[in-house]
């Protein structure tokens, strides 16, 4: 009975088909495992390439998830400065991605990292000359992250642009203005150029509001009125208190300056507007005038009108006499 089962044609065909399938699989596997790059420093085959890409995608995915988890954990540490929290989270993200890439290259392709270091050292000179501006921006990005002259959330002014630092990336920094316009600034500009950081060190910032009054104004009344205008304004500090400075005697005005302090430097345009509204109202109430350039014309009448008429009639008589003498003279041939 068993012998008849063994010589069954269907069973024999299935065995032969299975053997053919194994043979095809071994042939495909031999093609996939064929190392088209086989050296002591690097081994690459089709199978290794597919496995390496898959591992790289998984590594980047899990490193991104892990870095996001660390970001949330660090964000809960409210006693840490927000700029420092951002710097730590960004550096951890870069570190995890670098470790993931190196691990995949080492595990899947048996890459010799010593040779890679030598190659990158040799290419660094060429990269420095060919991509010097990008390299400068990247190096400046690390300077900003480690030295922290500018941090996320700081209010800065660079050139004619002013806004809040939204993020510091590897090559650029994003600044948002009060109009919510994003300004993308290369990091090298923030390191090499003059930058005003309103939030560096002491977060308080002083706002100066110039004002001119008429030369007939009482300076004591002007000083008291300006101080009253700064009282109770939102975001204006009482310590240090507002201060008034008498700057100079102008050509047609007395020039003053009101100084106030705030912890919200990004709000200084609105603070100026609120104080100016109050100054205008208080000046109207106290009768203080704001001067404007004026030109005066002085007309002088030299003689009375009767004398002018006599002078004109005398001139006419003189002309008539001169004309009569000229007609009485003999005509010369």
mmCIF file of C-alpha atoms in Angstrom:
data_model
loop_
_atom_site.group_PDB
_atom_site.id
_atom_site.type_symbol
_atom_site.label_atom_id
_atom_site.label_comp_id
_atom_site.label_asym_id
_atom_site.label_seq_id
_atom_site.Cartn_x
_atom_site.Cartn_y
_atom_site.Cartn_z
ATOM 1 C CA UNK A 1 0.000 0.000 0.000
ATOM 2 C CA UNK A 2 2.794 2.362 0.900
ATOM 3 C CA UNK A 3 4.677 1.428 -2.238
ATOM 4 C CA UNK A 4 1.715 2.351 -4.385
ATOM 5 C CA UNK A 5 1.562 5.685 -2.592
ATOM 6 C CA UNK A 6 5.238 6.373 -3.290
ATOM 7 C CA UNK A 7 4.943 5.673 -7.002
ATOM 8 C CA UNK A 8 1.886 7.882 -7.306
ATOM 9 C CA UNK A 9 2.545 10.224 -10.293
ATOM 10 C CA UNK A 10 0.949 13.176 -8.583
ATOM 11 C CA UNK A 11 3.213 12.838 -5.598
ATOM 12 C CA UNK A 12 6.278 12.545 -7.834
ATOM 13 C CA UNK A 13 5.292 15.663 -9.795
ATOM 14 C CA UNK A 14 4.792 17.586 -6.572
ATOM 15 C CA UNK A 15 8.226 16.567 -5.345
ATOM 16 C CA UNK A 16 9.833 17.555 -8.628
ATOM 17 C CA UNK A 17 8.002 20.894 -8.577
ATOM 18 C CA UNK A 18 9.159 21.520 -5.038
ATOM 19 C CA UNK A 19 12.725 20.760 -6.025
ATOM 20 C CA UNK A 20 12.459 23.154 -8.947
ATOM 21 C CA UNK A 21 11.065 25.819 -6.625
ATOM 22 C CA UNK A 22 13.970 25.397 -4.214
ATOM 23 C CA UNK A 23 16.381 25.598 -7.133
ATOM 24 C CA UNK A 24 14.790 28.814 -8.384
ATOM 25 C CA UNK A 25 14.811 30.238 -4.851
ATOM 26 C CA UNK A 26 18.497 29.353 -4.417
ATOM 27 C CA UNK A 27 19.282 31.004 -7.745
ATOM 28 C CA UNK A 28 17.368 34.175 -6.830
ATOM 29 C CA UNK A 29 19.001 34.219 -3.396
ATOM 30 C CA UNK A 30 22.408 33.838 -5.007
ATOM 31 C CA UNK A 31 21.644 36.857 -7.192
ATOM 32 C CA UNK A 32 20.438 38.872 -4.201
ATOM 33 C CA UNK A 33 23.429 37.978 -2.051
ATOM 34 C CA UNK A 34 25.948 38.587 -4.795
ATOM 35 C CA UNK A 35 28.320 41.292 -3.560
ATOM 36 C CA UNK A 36 28.859 43.752 -6.367
ATOM 37 C CA UNK A 37 30.994 45.713 -3.909
ATOM 38 C CA UNK A 38 33.200 43.433 -1.839
ATOM 39 C CA UNK A 39 36.101 45.054 -0.064
ATOM 40 C CA UNK A 40 37.512 44.948 3.457
ATOM 41 C CA UNK A 41 35.877 48.327 4.183
ATOM 42 C CA UNK A 42 32.473 47.857 2.523
ATOM 43 C CA UNK A 43 30.243 44.973 1.424
ATOM 44 C CA UNK A 44 27.183 45.745 -0.676
ATOM 45 C CA UNK A 45 24.706 43.387 -2.321
ATOM 46 C CA UNK A 46 21.114 43.712 -3.433
ATOM 47 C CA UNK A 47 19.841 41.976 -0.293
ATOM 48 C CA UNK A 48 22.042 44.112 1.952
ATOM 49 C CA UNK A 49 20.853 47.223 0.124
ATOM 50 C CA UNK A 50 17.173 46.386 0.624
ATOM 51 C CA UNK A 51 17.731 45.430 4.260
ATOM 52 C CA UNK A 52 19.818 48.565 4.850
ATOM 53 C CA UNK A 53 17.143 50.873 3.382
ATOM 54 C CA UNK A 54 14.442 49.187 5.464
ATOM 55 C CA UNK A 55 16.528 49.427 8.628
ATOM 56 C CA UNK A 56 17.385 53.057 7.870
ATOM 57 C CA UNK A 57 13.700 53.980 7.455
ATOM 58 C CA UNK A 58 12.794 52.175 10.677
ATOM 59 C CA UNK A 59 15.719 53.734 12.530
ATOM 60 C CA UNK A 60 14.762 57.258 11.418
ATOM 61 C CA UNK A 61 11.135 56.605 12.350
ATOM 62 C CA UNK A 62 11.920 55.325 15.836
ATOM 63 C CA UNK A 63 14.590 57.973 16.438
ATOM 64 C CA UNK A 64 12.018 60.645 15.510
ATOM 65 C CA UNK A 65 9.491 59.128 17.909
ATOM 66 C CA UNK A 66 12.110 58.904 20.657
ATOM 67 C CA UNK A 67 13.274 62.484 20.125
ATOM 68 C CA UNK A 68 9.638 63.705 20.213
ATOM 69 C CA UNK A 69 9.158 61.843 23.496
ATOM 70 C CA UNK A 70 12.297 63.469 24.903
ATOM 71 C CA UNK A 71 11.071 66.858 23.683
ATOM 72 C CA UNK A 72 7.853 66.434 25.649
ATOM 73 C CA UNK A 73 9.704 65.259 28.724
ATOM 74 C CA UNK A 74 12.088 68.215 28.577
ATOM 75 C CA UNK A 75 9.211 70.649 27.965
ATOM 76 C CA UNK A 76 7.765 69.678 31.353
ATOM 77 C CA UNK A 77 10.886 70.997 33.077
ATOM 78 C CA UNK A 78 9.578 74.515 33.489
ATOM 79 C CA UNK A 79 12.551 75.552 35.621
ATOM 80 C CA UNK A 80 14.792 75.207 32.550
ATOM 81 C CA UNK A 81 15.039 78.207 30.229
ATOM 82 C CA UNK A 82 12.909 77.730 27.065
ATOM 83 C CA UNK A 83 15.897 78.455 24.835
ATOM 84 C CA UNK A 84 17.988 75.861 26.673
ATOM 85 C CA UNK A 85 15.198 73.295 26.430
ATOM 86 C CA UNK A 86 15.019 73.883 22.685
ATOM 87 C CA UNK A 87 18.802 73.517 22.350
ATOM 88 C CA UNK A 88 18.877 70.239 24.301
ATOM 89 C CA UNK A 89 15.977 68.787 22.297
ATOM 90 C CA UNK A 90 17.534 69.794 18.977
ATOM 91 C CA UNK A 91 20.949 68.334 19.839
ATOM 92 C CA UNK A 92 19.359 65.066 21.049
ATOM 93 C CA UNK A 93 17.475 64.794 17.759
ATOM 94 C CA UNK A 94 20.674 65.265 15.739
ATOM 95 C CA UNK A 95 22.508 62.761 17.948
ATOM 96 C CA UNK A 96 19.841 60.047 17.610
ATOM 97 C CA UNK A 97 19.645 60.421 13.840
ATOM 98 C CA UNK A 98 23.435 60.251 13.535
ATOM 99 C CA UNK A 99 23.604 57.103 15.719
ATOM 100 C CA UNK A 100 20.840 55.468 13.673
ATOM 101 C CA UNK A 101 22.566 56.145 10.352
ATOM 102 C CA UNK A 102 25.961 54.938 11.614
ATOM 103 C CA UNK A 103 24.438 51.767 13.102
ATOM 104 C CA UNK A 104 22.694 50.888 9.842
ATOM 105 C CA UNK A 105 25.832 51.488 7.777
ATOM 106 C CA UNK A 106 27.877 49.382 10.153
ATOM 107 C CA UNK A 107 25.359 46.531 10.535
ATOM 108 C CA UNK A 108 24.010 46.218 7.006
ATOM 109 C CA UNK A 109 27.043 47.080 4.914
ATOM 110 C CA UNK A 110 29.883 46.284 7.366
ATOM 111 C CA UNK A 111 31.239 49.757 6.719
ATOM 112 C CA UNK A 112 34.640 50.547 8.170
ATOM 113 C CA UNK A 113 34.097 53.808 10.019
ATOM 114 C CA UNK A 114 37.814 54.548 10.124
ATOM 115 C CA UNK A 115 37.957 54.773 6.359
ATOM 116 C CA UNK A 116 34.861 56.969 6.351
ATOM 117 C CA UNK A 117 36.541 59.379 8.750
ATOM 118 C CA UNK A 118 39.597 59.511 6.491
ATOM 119 C CA UNK A 119 37.445 60.166 3.412
ATOM 120 C CA UNK A 120 35.454 62.928 5.108
ATOM 121 C CA UNK A 121 38.682 64.503 6.298
ATOM 122 C CA UNK A 122 40.012 64.518 2.750
ATOM 123 C CA UNK A 123 36.752 65.950 1.406
ATOM 124 C CA UNK A 124 36.438 68.603 4.084
ATOM 125 C CA UNK A 125 38.802 70.959 2.264
ATOM 126 C CA UNK A 126 36.828 70.689 -0.953
ATOM 127 C CA UNK A 127 33.550 71.077 0.887
ATOM 128 C CA UNK A 128 34.920 74.104 2.680
ATOM 129 C CA UNK A 129 35.784 75.849 -0.603
ATOM 130 C CA UNK A 130 32.790 74.700 -2.613
ATOM 131 C CA UNK A 131 30.143 75.167 0.056
ATOM 132 C CA UNK A 132 31.775 77.795 2.201
ATOM 133 C CA UNK A 133 28.610 79.825 2.754
ATOM 134 C CA UNK A 134 26.542 76.772 3.690
ATOM 135 C CA UNK A 135 29.357 75.482 5.890
ATOM 136 C CA UNK A 136 29.557 78.894 7.582
ATOM 137 C CA UNK A 137 25.798 78.859 8.219
ATOM 138 C CA UNK A 138 25.957 75.352 9.702
ATOM 139 C CA UNK A 139 28.918 76.224 11.917
ATOM 140 C CA UNK A 140 27.112 79.389 13.015
ATOM 141 C CA UNK A 141 24.050 77.278 13.849
ATOM 142 C CA UNK A 142 26.091 75.189 16.290
ATOM 143 C CA UNK A 143 27.542 78.392 17.775
ATOM 144 C CA UNK A 144 24.024 79.729 18.354
ATOM 145 C CA UNK A 145 22.907 76.449 19.948
ATOM 146 C CA UNK A 146 25.903 76.121 22.280
ATOM 147 C CA UNK A 147 26.843 79.728 23.073
ATOM 148 C CA UNK A 148 23.206 80.936 23.038
ATOM 149 C CA UNK A 149 23.638 84.637 22.303
ATOM 150 C CA UNK A 150 20.201 84.287 20.704
ATOM 151 C CA UNK A 151 17.595 81.847 21.982
ATOM 152 C CA UNK A 152 14.140 80.761 20.919
ATOM 153 C CA UNK A 153 11.589 83.341 22.101
ATOM 154 C CA UNK A 154 14.050 86.263 22.169
ATOM 155 C CA UNK A 155 13.105 89.605 20.651
ATOM 156 C CA UNK A 156 15.867 90.688 18.260
ATOM 157 C CA UNK A 157 16.567 93.420 15.737
ATOM 158 C CA UNK A 158 18.923 92.773 12.829
ATOM 159 C CA UNK A 159 19.215 95.571 10.294
ATOM 160 C CA UNK A 160 15.720 96.866 9.524
ATOM 161 C CA UNK A 161 14.042 93.629 10.651
ATOM 162 C CA UNK A 162 12.650 93.075 14.136
ATOM 163 C CA UNK A 163 10.763 90.094 15.517
ATOM 164 C CA UNK A 164 10.658 87.063 17.813
ATOM 165 C CA UNK A 165 12.914 84.059 17.237
ATOM 166 C CA UNK A 166 10.653 81.152 16.360
ATOM 167 C CA UNK A 167 13.235 78.415 15.710
ATOM 168 C CA UNK A 168 16.978 77.991 15.227
ATOM 169 C CA UNK A 169 17.668 75.348 12.596
ATOM 170 C CA UNK A 170 20.947 73.915 11.395
ATOM 171 C CA UNK A 171 21.437 76.533 8.663
ATOM 172 C CA UNK A 172 18.804 79.233 9.170
ATOM 173 C CA UNK A 173 16.859 81.001 11.906
ATOM 174 C CA UNK A 174 13.190 81.880 11.520
ATOM 175 C CA UNK A 175 11.976 85.206 12.935
ATOM 176 C CA UNK A 176 8.328 86.262 13.129
ATOM 177 C CA UNK A 177 7.504 89.980 13.053
ATOM 178 C CA UNK A 178 4.513 91.619 14.752
ATOM 179 C CA UNK A 179 2.659 91.245 11.440
ATOM 180 C CA UNK A 180 3.312 87.458 11.609
ATOM 181 C CA UNK A 181 5.635 87.624 8.630
ATOM 182 C CA UNK A 182 8.321 84.939 8.694
ATOM 183 C CA UNK A 183 11.851 86.197 8.052
ATOM 184 C CA UNK A 184 14.386 83.462 7.258
ATOM 185 C CA UNK A 185 17.856 84.654 8.265
ATOM 186 C CA UNK A 186 21.074 82.677 7.588
ATOM 187 C CA UNK A 187 22.804 81.820 10.846
ATOM 188 C CA UNK A 188 26.068 83.402 9.690
ATOM 189 C CA UNK A 189 24.387 86.840 9.707
ATOM 190 C CA UNK A 190 23.378 86.405 13.338
ATOM 191 C CA UNK A 191 26.959 85.524 14.301
ATOM 192 C CA UNK A 192 28.942 87.973 12.170
ATOM 193 C CA UNK A 193 26.689 91.055 12.172
ATOM 194 C CA UNK A 194 25.445 93.431 14.839
ATOM 195 C CA UNK A 195 22.270 92.076 16.428
ATOM 196 C CA UNK A 196 20.148 93.777 19.105
ATOM 197 C CA UNK A 197 18.748 91.199 21.514
ATOM 198 C CA UNK A 198 16.005 92.854 23.542
ATOM 199 C CA UNK A 199 15.600 89.767 25.757
ATOM 200 C CA UNK A 200 19.253 88.957 26.487
ATOM 201 C CA UNK A 201 20.134 88.954 30.190
ATOM 202 C CA UNK A 202 17.668 91.389 31.757
ATOM 203 C CA UNK A 203 14.318 90.940 29.954
ATOM 204 C CA UNK A 204 13.380 94.553 30.689
ATOM 205 C CA UNK A 205 13.647 97.050 27.841
ATOM 206 C CA UNK A 206 13.443 100.839 27.879
ATOM 207 C CA UNK A 207 11.201 102.700 25.454
ATOM 208 C CA UNK A 208 11.858 106.352 24.593
ATOM 209 C CA UNK A 209 9.003 108.588 23.444
ATOM 210 C CA UNK A 210 10.161 112.008 22.176
ATOM 211 C CA UNK A 211 7.821 114.999 22.427
ATOM 212 C CA UNK A 212 8.172 118.716 21.646
ATOM 213 C CA UNK A 213 6.136 121.571 23.143
ATOM 214 C CA UNK A 214 5.821 125.279 22.493
ATOM 215 C CA UNK A 215 8.506 127.568 23.911
ATOM 216 C CA UNK A 216 5.897 129.308 26.073
ATOM 217 C CA UNK A 217 5.053 126.092 27.969
ATOM 218 C CA UNK A 218 5.817 125.610 31.663
ATOM 219 C CA UNK A 219 8.459 122.860 31.846
ATOM 220 C CA UNK A 220 7.246 121.674 35.264
ATOM 221 C CA UNK A 221 3.693 121.255 33.999
ATOM 222 C CA UNK A 222 4.978 119.415 30.922
ATOM 223 C CA UNK A 223 7.018 117.038 33.106
ATOM 224 C CA UNK A 224 4.083 116.255 35.398
ATOM 225 C CA UNK A 225 1.763 115.732 32.436
ATOM 226 C CA UNK A 226 4.128 113.289 30.728
ATOM 227 C CA UNK A 227 4.502 111.283 33.940
ATOM 228 C CA UNK A 228 0.716 111.149 34.297
ATOM 229 C CA UNK A 229 0.452 109.869 30.723
ATOM 230 C CA UNK A 230 2.627 106.854 31.610
ATOM 231 C CA UNK A 231 0.597 105.892 34.703
ATOM 232 C CA UNK A 232 -1.522 102.768 34.434
ATOM 233 C CA UNK A 233 -0.558 101.926 30.865
ATOM 234 C CA UNK A 234 -0.596 98.182 30.182
ATOM 235 C CA UNK A 235 2.856 96.477 30.127
ATOM 236 C CA UNK A 236 4.600 99.592 31.540
ATOM 237 C CA UNK A 237 6.622 98.854 34.687
ATOM 238 C CA UNK A 238 6.510 100.948 37.824
ATOM 239 C CA UNK A 239 9.979 99.741 38.852
ATOM 240 C CA UNK A 240 12.019 101.353 37.402
ATOM 241 C CA UNK A 241 9.533 104.230 37.281
ATOM 242 C CA UNK A 242 8.906 106.390 34.187
ATOM 243 C CA UNK A 243 11.255 109.326 33.773
ATOM 244 C CA UNK A 244 11.203 112.598 31.815
ATOM 245 C CA UNK A 245 14.299 114.200 30.309
ATOM 246 C CA UNK A 246 14.551 117.791 29.060
ATOM 247 C CA UNK A 247 16.721 117.335 25.969
ATOM 248 C CA UNK A 248 17.291 120.783 24.474
ATOM 249 C CA UNK A 249 15.951 124.163 23.411
ATOM 250 C CA UNK A 250 14.937 123.749 19.801
ATOM 251 C CA UNK A 251 14.562 126.426 17.134
ATOM 252 C CA UNK A 252 10.851 126.771 17.819
ATOM 253 C CA UNK A 253 10.188 124.180 20.561
ATOM 254 C CA UNK A 254 11.255 122.677 23.868
ATOM 255 C CA UNK A 255 12.279 119.047 23.323
ATOM 256 C CA UNK A 256 11.516 116.400 25.981
ATOM 257 C CA UNK A 257 11.757 112.608 26.145
ATOM 258 C CA UNK A 258 9.572 110.234 28.175
ATOM 259 C CA UNK A 259 11.334 107.004 29.228
ATOM 260 C CA UNK A 260 9.341 103.943 30.312
ATOM 261 C CA UNK A 261 10.326 100.324 30.991
ATOM 262 C CA UNK A 262 8.602 97.105 29.966
ATOM 263 C CA UNK A 263 9.093 93.338 30.095
ATOM 264 C CA UNK A 264 7.309 92.929 26.779
ATOM 265 C CA UNK A 265 9.651 94.502 24.194
ATOM 266 C CA UNK A 266 7.674 92.937 21.374
ATOM 267 C CA UNK A 267 4.762 95.159 22.443
ATOM 268 C CA UNK A 268 6.631 98.456 22.309
ATOM 269 C CA UNK A 269 4.803 99.809 19.202
ATOM 270 C CA UNK A 270 1.459 99.352 20.989
ATOM 271 C CA UNK A 271 2.868 100.795 24.231
ATOM 272 C CA UNK A 272 4.038 103.902 22.364
ATOM 273 C CA UNK A 273 0.631 104.253 20.744
ATOM 274 C CA UNK A 274 -1.220 103.994 24.065
ATOM 275 C CA UNK A 275 1.018 106.604 25.706
ATOM 276 C CA UNK A 276 0.773 108.981 22.728
ATOM 277 C CA UNK A 277 -3.023 108.824 22.915
ATOM 278 C CA UNK A 278 -2.883 109.801 26.584
ATOM 279 C CA UNK A 279 -0.317 112.563 25.958
ATOM 280 C CA UNK A 280 -2.545 114.151 23.306
ATOM 281 C CA UNK A 281 -5.598 114.074 25.600
ATOM 282 C CA UNK A 282 -3.728 115.453 28.626
ATOM 283 C CA UNK A 283 -2.077 118.198 26.572
ATOM 284 C CA UNK A 284 -5.511 119.370 25.426
ATOM 285 C CA UNK A 285 -6.781 119.389 29.006
ATOM 286 C CA UNK A 286 -3.807 121.359 30.364
ATOM 287 C CA UNK A 287 -3.506 123.699 27.366
ATOM 288 C CA UNK A 288 -0.011 122.612 26.354
ATOM 289 C CA UNK A 289 0.620 123.316 22.681
ATOM 290 C CA UNK A 290 2.637 121.212 20.286
ATOM 291 C CA UNK A 291 4.604 123.618 18.061
ATOM 292 C CA UNK A 292 4.813 123.670 14.293
ATOM 293 C CA UNK A 293 7.228 125.586 12.065
ATOM 294 C CA UNK A 294 5.944 129.106 11.380
ATOM 295 C CA UNK A 295 7.029 131.934 9.093
ATOM 296 C CA UNK A 296 6.161 135.585 9.852
ATOM 297 C CA UNK A 297 6.124 138.369 7.256
ATOM 298 C CA UNK A 298 6.528 142.003 8.521
ATOM 299 C CA UNK A 299 5.191 144.790 6.254
ATOM 300 C CA UNK A 300 6.274 148.364 6.988
ATOM 301 C CA UNK A 301 4.723 151.587 5.574
ATOM 302 C CA UNK A 302 7.502 154.137 5.177
ATOM 303 C CA UNK A 303 5.360 157.305 4.600
ATOM 304 C CA UNK A 304 1.726 158.342 5.006
ATOM 305 C CA UNK A 305 -0.528 158.024 1.993
ATOM 306 C CA UNK A 306 -0.789 161.861 1.474
ATOM 307 C CA UNK A 307 2.962 162.206 1.322
ATOM 308 C CA UNK A 308 3.078 159.463 -1.251
ATOM 309 C CA UNK A 309 0.536 161.329 -3.454
ATOM 310 C CA UNK A 310 2.546 164.599 -3.186
ATOM 311 C CA UNK A 311 5.687 162.684 -4.085
ATOM 312 C CA UNK A 312 4.022 161.201 -7.167
ATOM 313 C CA UNK A 313 2.646 164.626 -8.322
ATOM 314 C CA UNK A 314 6.072 166.198 -7.830
ATOM 315 C CA UNK A 315 7.608 163.543 -10.006
ATOM 316 C CA UNK A 316 5.074 164.258 -12.758
ATOM 317 C CA UNK A 317 5.825 168.034 -12.655
ATOM 318 C CA UNK A 318 9.559 167.380 -12.950
ATOM 319 C CA UNK A 319 8.998 165.200 -16.011
ATOM 320 C CA UNK A 320 6.844 167.880 -17.643
ATOM 321 C CA UNK A 321 9.478 170.627 -17.082
ATOM 322 C CA UNK A 322 12.212 168.442 -18.528
ATOM 323 C CA UNK A 323 10.066 167.763 -21.556
ATOM 324 C CA UNK A 324 9.364 171.547 -22.083
ATOM 325 C CA UNK A 325 13.054 172.475 -21.930
ATOM 326 C CA UNK A 326 13.844 169.817 -24.464
ATOM 327 C CA UNK A 327 11.207 171.205 -26.909
ATOM 328 C CA UNK A 328 12.493 174.856 -26.593
ATOM 329 C CA UNK A 329 16.063 173.979 -27.471
ATOM 330 C CA UNK A 330 16.994 174.795 -31.149
ATOM 331 C CA UNK A 331 17.334 171.822 -33.444
ATOM 332 C CA UNK A 332 20.850 171.263 -34.578
ATOM 333 C CA UNK A 333 21.479 170.507 -38.213
#
